[in-house]
Coordinates of C-alpha atoms in Angstrom, one line a residue:
M60 CA -9.2 12.8 25.7
I61 CA -7.5 15.8 24.1
P62 CA -10.1 18.5 22.8
F63 CA -10.4 19.4 19.3
Q64 CA -12.5 21.5 17.0
F65 CA -14.8 19.7 14.4
E66 CA -15.4 21.6 11.1
R67 CA -17.7 20.8 8.2
P68 CA -16.2 22.7 5.3
A69 CA -18.6 23.7 2.5
S70 CA -16.1 22.8 -0.2
I71 CA -12.9 21.2 -1.0
A72 CA -11.3 24.5 -1.4
E73 CA -12.4 25.5 2.0
A74 CA -11.1 22.3 3.4
G75 CA -7.7 23.0 1.9
R76 CA -7.7 26.4 3.3
Q77 CA -8.4 25.0 6.7
L78 CA -5.7 22.3 6.3
Q79 CA -3.1 25.1 5.8
A80 CA -3.6 25.9 9.5
E81 CA -1.2 24.2 12.0
G82 CA -2.8 21.4 13.7
T83 CA -5.5 20.7 11.3
M84 CA -6.2 17.3 9.7
L85 CA -8.7 15.9 7.3
L86 CA -11.3 13.4 8.3
G87 CA -12.7 10.9 5.7
G88 CA -13.7 7.5 6.9
G89 CA -11.8 7.9 10.3
T90 CA -10.5 4.3 10.4
T91 CA -6.8 5.2 11.0
L92 CA -6.9 8.7 12.2
L93 CA -9.5 8.1 15.1
D94 CA -7.4 5.1 16.1
L95 CA -4.4 7.0 16.5
M96 CA -6.2 9.8 18.2
K97 CA -7.5 7.5 20.9
L98 CA -3.8 6.4 21.4
N99 CA -2.7 10.1 21.6
V100 CA -0.3 9.4 18.9
L101 CA -2.0 11.9 16.6
T102 CA -3.4 15.1 18.5
P103 CA -5.0 17.5 15.9
S104 CA -6.6 20.6 17.3
R105 CA -9.1 20.7 14.4
L106 CA -10.7 18.0 12.2
S107 CA -12.1 19.0 8.9
F108 CA -14.7 16.5 7.7
V109 CA -14.4 16.0 4.0
K110 CA -16.0 12.7 3.3
P111 CA -19.2 14.2 2.1
L112 CA -17.4 16.4 -0.3
L113 CA -15.3 13.9 -2.0
D114 CA -16.3 12.2 -5.1
N115 CA -16.8 8.5 -4.5
S116 CA -17.4 7.4 -8.0
V117 CA -15.7 4.6 -10.1
S118 CA -15.4 4.9 -13.9
V119 CA -13.3 3.7 -16.8
Q120 CA -12.1 6.7 -18.9
Q121 CA -9.6 6.4 -21.8
A122 CA -8.4 3.1 -20.8
K123 CA -7.9 4.3 -17.1
L124 CA -9.7 3.3 -13.9
V125 CA -10.7 6.7 -12.4
I126 CA -11.5 6.3 -8.5
G127 CA -13.1 9.2 -6.5
A128 CA -10.9 9.8 -3.3
G129 CA -14.2 9.2 -1.2
C130 CA -14.7 5.9 -2.7
T131 CA -14.6 3.3 0.0
M132 CA -12.5 0.1 -0.2
S133 CA -15.6 -2.2 -0.4
Q134 CA -17.3 0.0 -3.1
L135 CA -14.1 -0.3 -5.4
A136 CA -13.6 -4.0 -4.7
D137 CA -17.3 -4.5 -5.7
D138 CA -17.2 -2.4 -8.9
E139 CA -18.1 -4.4 -11.9
A140 CA -15.2 -3.2 -13.9
V141 CA -12.9 -4.3 -11.1
K142 CA -14.3 -7.5 -10.0
D143 CA -14.6 -8.8 -13.6
S144 CA -11.0 -8.1 -14.9
L145 CA -8.6 -6.3 -12.5
A146 CA -7.7 -9.0 -10.1
A147 CA -4.7 -7.3 -8.2
V148 CA -6.9 -4.3 -7.6
R149 CA -9.8 -6.4 -6.1
Q150 CA -7.4 -8.7 -4.1
S151 CA -5.4 -5.8 -2.7
L152 CA -8.7 -4.5 -1.2
I153 CA -10.5 -7.7 0.0
L154 CA -7.5 -9.1 1.5
A155 CA -7.0 -6.1 3.9
A156 CA -8.6 -5.0 7.1
S157 CA -12.1 -6.2 7.8
P158 CA -15.5 -6.0 6.2
Q159 CA -16.5 -3.2 8.8
I160 CA -13.3 -1.2 8.0
R161 CA -13.5 -1.7 4.2
N162 CA -17.0 -0.4 4.4
M163 CA -15.9 2.7 6.1
A164 CA -12.3 3.4 4.7
T165 CA -11.9 6.1 1.9
L166 CA -9.4 5.3 -0.6
G167 CA -7.8 8.7 -0.3
G168 CA -7.2 8.1 3.4
N169 CA -6.1 4.5 2.8
L170 CA -3.1 5.7 0.7
L171 CA -1.9 7.8 3.8
Q172 CA -2.1 5.1 6.6
R173 CA 0.7 5.2 9.0
T174 CA 3.1 2.4 10.1
R175 CA 1.8 -0.2 12.4
C176 CA 5.1 -0.3 14.1
T177 CA 4.7 -0.7 17.7
Y178 CA 7.1 2.2 18.4
F179 CA 4.8 4.5 16.5
R180 CA 1.8 3.5 18.2
H181 CA 3.3 3.4 21.7
P182 CA 5.8 6.1 21.7
D183 CA 6.5 5.6 25.3
M184 CA 8.2 2.2 24.7
P185 CA 11.8 2.1 25.7
L186 CA 14.5 1.7 23.0
N187 CA 12.2 3.7 20.7
P188 CA 13.7 4.3 17.1
E189 CA 11.1 7.0 16.5
G190 CA 12.3 9.1 19.3
D191 CA 16.1 8.3 18.8
A192 CA 16.9 8.5 15.2
E193 CA 20.5 7.7 16.0
L194 CA 19.5 4.3 17.6
K195 CA 21.9 1.6 16.3
F196 CA 20.5 -0.7 13.6
D197 CA 21.6 -3.7 15.6
T198 CA 20.7 -2.4 19.0
P199 CA 19.7 -5.5 21.2
G200 CA 16.1 -5.6 22.5
V201 CA 14.4 -3.6 19.8
E202 CA 11.3 -5.1 18.4
T203 CA 11.9 -5.2 14.5
S204 CA 9.0 -7.3 13.3
M205 CA 7.2 -4.1 11.7
M206 CA 10.6 -2.5 10.5
A207 CA 11.4 -2.2 6.9
V208 CA 13.9 -4.3 5.1
L209 CA 13.8 -2.3 1.9
G210 CA 14.2 1.5 1.7
N211 CA 15.6 1.9 5.3
N212 CA 19.1 3.4 4.3
G213 CA 20.7 1.4 7.2
R214 CA 18.3 2.7 9.9
L215 CA 15.4 1.4 11.9
V216 CA 12.3 2.6 10.3
G217 CA 8.7 1.6 10.0
V218 CA 7.4 -0.5 7.2
Y219 CA 4.4 0.9 5.1
P220 CA 1.5 -1.4 6.0
G221 CA -1.2 -1.0 3.2
D222 CA -2.0 -3.1 0.3
F223 CA -3.9 -1.1 -2.2
A224 CA -0.9 1.4 -2.6
V225 CA 1.3 -1.6 -3.5
T226 CA -0.9 -2.2 -6.5
L227 CA -1.1 1.5 -7.4
V228 CA 2.7 1.9 -7.6
A229 CA 3.2 -1.5 -9.3
F230 CA 0.9 -0.7 -12.1
A231 CA 2.1 3.0 -12.5
G232 CA -1.1 4.9 -11.0
Q233 CA -1.4 8.5 -10.4
V234 CA -2.7 10.5 -7.5
R235 CA -4.7 13.6 -8.3
V236 CA -4.8 16.3 -5.7
T237 CA -6.0 20.0 -5.5
G238 CA -4.7 23.0 -3.6
R239 CA -3.7 26.7 -3.6
E240 CA -1.9 26.3 -7.0
G241 CA -4.8 24.4 -8.6
D242 CA -5.0 20.7 -9.7
R243 CA -2.0 18.4 -10.3
A244 CA -1.4 14.7 -10.8
I245 CA 1.4 13.1 -9.0
D246 CA 2.9 9.7 -10.2
A247 CA 2.1 7.1 -7.4
R248 CA 5.9 6.0 -7.7
S249 CA 7.1 9.5 -6.6
F250 CA 4.2 10.2 -4.2
Y251 CA 5.8 8.4 -1.4
R252 CA 9.1 9.3 -0.1
Q253 CA 11.6 7.4 1.7
P254 CA 12.3 8.4 5.5
N255 CA 15.0 10.9 5.7
K256 CA 17.9 10.8 8.4
T257 CA 15.4 12.2 11.1
E258 CA 12.0 10.6 10.0
F259 CA 10.8 7.3 11.3
Q260 CA 8.5 6.7 8.4
Y261 CA 7.7 7.8 5.0
S262 CA 6.3 11.3 4.0
T263 CA 4.6 12.3 0.7
A264 CA 4.7 14.9 -2.1
L265 CA 1.6 16.6 -0.8
E266 CA 2.1 20.2 -0.2
R267 CA 0.4 22.1 2.9
G268 CA -3.2 22.5 2.1
E269 CA -3.6 20.1 -0.8
V270 CA -6.4 17.4 -0.8
I271 CA -6.3 14.1 -2.6
T272 CA -9.3 14.2 -4.9
A273 CA -8.9 11.0 -7.2
I274 CA -6.8 8.1 -8.1
E275 CA -6.1 6.8 -11.6
L276 CA -4.8 3.4 -12.7
P277 CA -4.0 2.5 -16.3
I278 CA -5.8 -0.5 -17.4
S279 CA -2.9 -2.4 -19.0
A280 CA -2.5 -6.0 -20.5
T281 CA -0.5 -6.6 -17.4
L282 CA -3.2 -5.4 -15.0
R283 CA -5.7 -7.8 -16.8
N284 CA -3.4 -10.7 -16.1
S285 CA -2.5 -9.7 -12.5
I286 CA -2.5 -11.0 -9.0
Y287 CA -2.2 -9.6 -5.3
L288 CA -0.5 -12.4 -3.4
K289 CA -0.4 -11.6 0.5
V290 CA 1.3 -13.8 3.1
R291 CA 0.4 -13.1 6.7
E292 CA 0.2 -14.7 10.1
R293 CA -3.4 -15.5 9.7
S294 CA -5.9 -15.7 6.8
S295 CA -7.8 -12.5 7.6
Y296 CA -7.4 -9.1 9.4
A297 CA -3.7 -9.1 9.4
F298 CA -0.9 -7.1 7.8
A299 CA 1.3 -8.4 5.3
L300 CA 4.6 -10.2 6.2
A301 CA 5.3 -10.0 2.5
S302 CA 3.0 -9.5 -0.5
A303 CA 3.4 -9.2 -4.1
S304 CA 1.3 -7.3 -6.7
V305 CA 2.2 -8.7 -10.1
G306 CA 1.1 -8.6 -13.8
I307 CA 2.6 -10.1 -16.7
E308 CA 1.8 -10.0 -20.3
L309 CA 2.8 -13.4 -22.2
D310 CA 3.4 -14.2 -25.8
G311 CA 2.6 -17.9 -25.9
D312 CA 1.7 -20.6 -23.3
G313 CA 3.4 -22.2 -20.1
S314 CA 7.1 -22.0 -19.6
S315 CA 7.7 -21.5 -23.3
A316 CA 6.1 -18.2 -23.4
T317 CA 8.0 -15.0 -23.7
I318 CA 7.4 -12.3 -21.1
K319 CA 6.3 -9.1 -23.2
S320 CA 5.8 -6.8 -20.3
A321 CA 5.7 -6.9 -16.5
N322 CA 4.8 -4.9 -13.5
V323 CA 5.9 -5.7 -9.9
G324 CA 5.3 -4.2 -6.4
L325 CA 6.2 -5.6 -3.1
G326 CA 4.3 -5.0 0.2
G327 CA 5.0 -5.6 3.9
L328 CA 8.8 -5.0 3.3
G329 CA 9.5 -1.4 2.4
S330 CA 9.3 2.0 4.1
I331 CA 7.1 2.9 1.1
P332 CA 4.9 0.8 -1.2
W333 CA 7.7 -0.8 -3.1
H334 CA 8.0 -0.7 -6.9
S335 CA 10.7 -3.1 -8.3
P336 CA 12.0 -2.0 -11.8
E337 CA 14.8 -4.5 -11.1
A338 CA 12.3 -7.5 -10.9
E339 CA 10.6 -6.0 -14.1
N340 CA 13.8 -5.7 -16.1
A341 CA 14.8 -9.3 -15.2
L342 CA 11.4 -10.6 -16.6
I343 CA 10.6 -8.7 -19.7
G344 CA 11.9 -10.5 -22.9
Q345 CA 12.7 -13.6 -21.1
P346 CA 11.0 -17.0 -21.0
A347 CA 8.5 -17.6 -18.4
T348 CA 10.4 -20.2 -16.8
D349 CA 10.9 -20.9 -12.9
N350 CA 14.5 -19.9 -13.3
T351 CA 13.6 -16.4 -14.8
F352 CA 11.2 -15.9 -12.0
E353 CA 13.8 -16.9 -9.3
Q354 CA 16.2 -14.5 -11.1
A355 CA 13.6 -11.7 -10.9
A356 CA 13.0 -12.3 -7.1
D357 CA 16.7 -12.2 -6.6
A358 CA 16.8 -8.9 -8.3
A359 CA 14.0 -7.5 -6.4
L360 CA 15.7 -8.2 -3.0
A361 CA 19.2 -7.7 -4.0
N362 CA 19.2 -4.4 -2.1
A363 CA 17.4 -5.6 1.0
N364 CA 18.9 -4.6 4.5
P365 CA 17.0 -6.6 7.0
P366 CA 17.3 -5.5 10.7
P367 CA 18.1 -8.3 13.0
G368 CA 15.2 -10.8 13.4
T369 CA 13.7 -9.9 9.9
Q370 CA 16.0 -12.0 7.7
Y371 CA 13.4 -14.3 7.1
K372 CA 11.4 -11.8 5.2
V373 CA 13.9 -11.6 2.3
R374 CA 13.5 -15.4 1.6
L375 CA 9.6 -15.2 2.2
A376 CA 9.3 -12.3 -0.3
K377 CA 11.3 -14.0 -3.0
R378 CA 9.0 -17.2 -2.4
T379 CA 6.0 -14.8 -2.5
L380 CA 7.0 -13.2 -5.8
V381 CA 8.1 -16.5 -7.5
R382 CA 4.7 -18.1 -6.4
A383 CA 2.6 -15.2 -7.8
L384 CA 4.4 -15.3 -11.2
K385 CA 4.0 -19.1 -11.5
I386 CA 0.1 -18.8 -10.8
L387 CA -0.1 -16.0 -13.6
R388 CA 1.8 -18.3 -16.0
D389 CA 0.1 -21.6 -15.2
H390 CA -3.4 -20.5 -14.4
G391 CA -4.0 -16.8 -14.9
P392 CA -5.8 -14.3 -12.6
L393 CA -7.8 -16.0 -9.7
N394 CA -11.5 -15.4 -8.9
D395 CA -12.6 -15.1 -5.5
Q396 CA -13.2 -19.0 -4.9
E397 CA -9.7 -19.8 -6.2
L398 CA -8.2 -17.1 -4.2
W399 CA -9.9 -18.4 -1.0
A400 CA -8.9 -22.1 -1.8
M401 CA -5.2 -20.9 -2.3
Q402 CA -5.4 -18.8 0.9
H403 CA -6.5 -21.9 2.9
G404 CA -3.9 -24.2 1.5
R405 CA -6.2 -26.0 -1.0
G406 CA -4.2 -24.9 -4.1
V407 CA -5.4 -23.6 -7.4
Q408 CA -7.3 -26.1 -9.3

């Protein structure tokens, strides 16, 4: 075990000052940080325990869902405003992790979870792209199952593993932070930055010493008619092979309806939570037909660059997006029982 100092700051401002020092990291629920410390992947010299200081409330203010950064995944999923009418938000939470983790993990920390790629979690592995940024895209013997197929710029980089952030970027959320320069709001779609030429995974727009304090999500017509569809190797406690956070506003019914507005995000594929304006543009103003959905899926994955062994993810992602759109057109948002039935192969009744 690597020794570290444990701090209990008296305020968020004090935590921010501590965070400016090299080697300091913030501790909330600890569901990712402590795990990576046990692996000696992260080795902070000081932990600043901020969970008691963070707002954990959930409220609706001026047609926005406002979530305190200290709110846990399970608390948000079970909030009445979310449970009753914001399906993609709830589903991107209850389909993630395990009940024990959801009870502990804060939403502020959830946004910052690290890639699950084996090479990041076990840096002593041979042929490690994290330690060798020049490793060729098609190097034989490299394990690519958790490598990004979108936003990789032709390099081997880790995929962003989370679910909730995919919904946040799909539906144009904001991340509120506080730091030395005061408070500011960052659009979720610009909060995450694709890896540069020397990085193995994403970075964020956070400045040194800034602390996430809240998350905001506009309650739009598309969010009220939304779904988070997740495809994975098993039906619980597994990361997405491909996922789609989708909402559409329809004028009319069935395949004769016109799509008035749309939001599309993809998970399990990108180096960052992936927003797809290409898919949205292919949907808006078009009839809600299977052909339109397939064209949107093609547009969403047009720039995919899958590493060897991950080509199947492109086809899987397209089918996941098309299926999500069909469910919304033919059925609308799913409740928990319908979601369970679909996840277990029983279809939507």
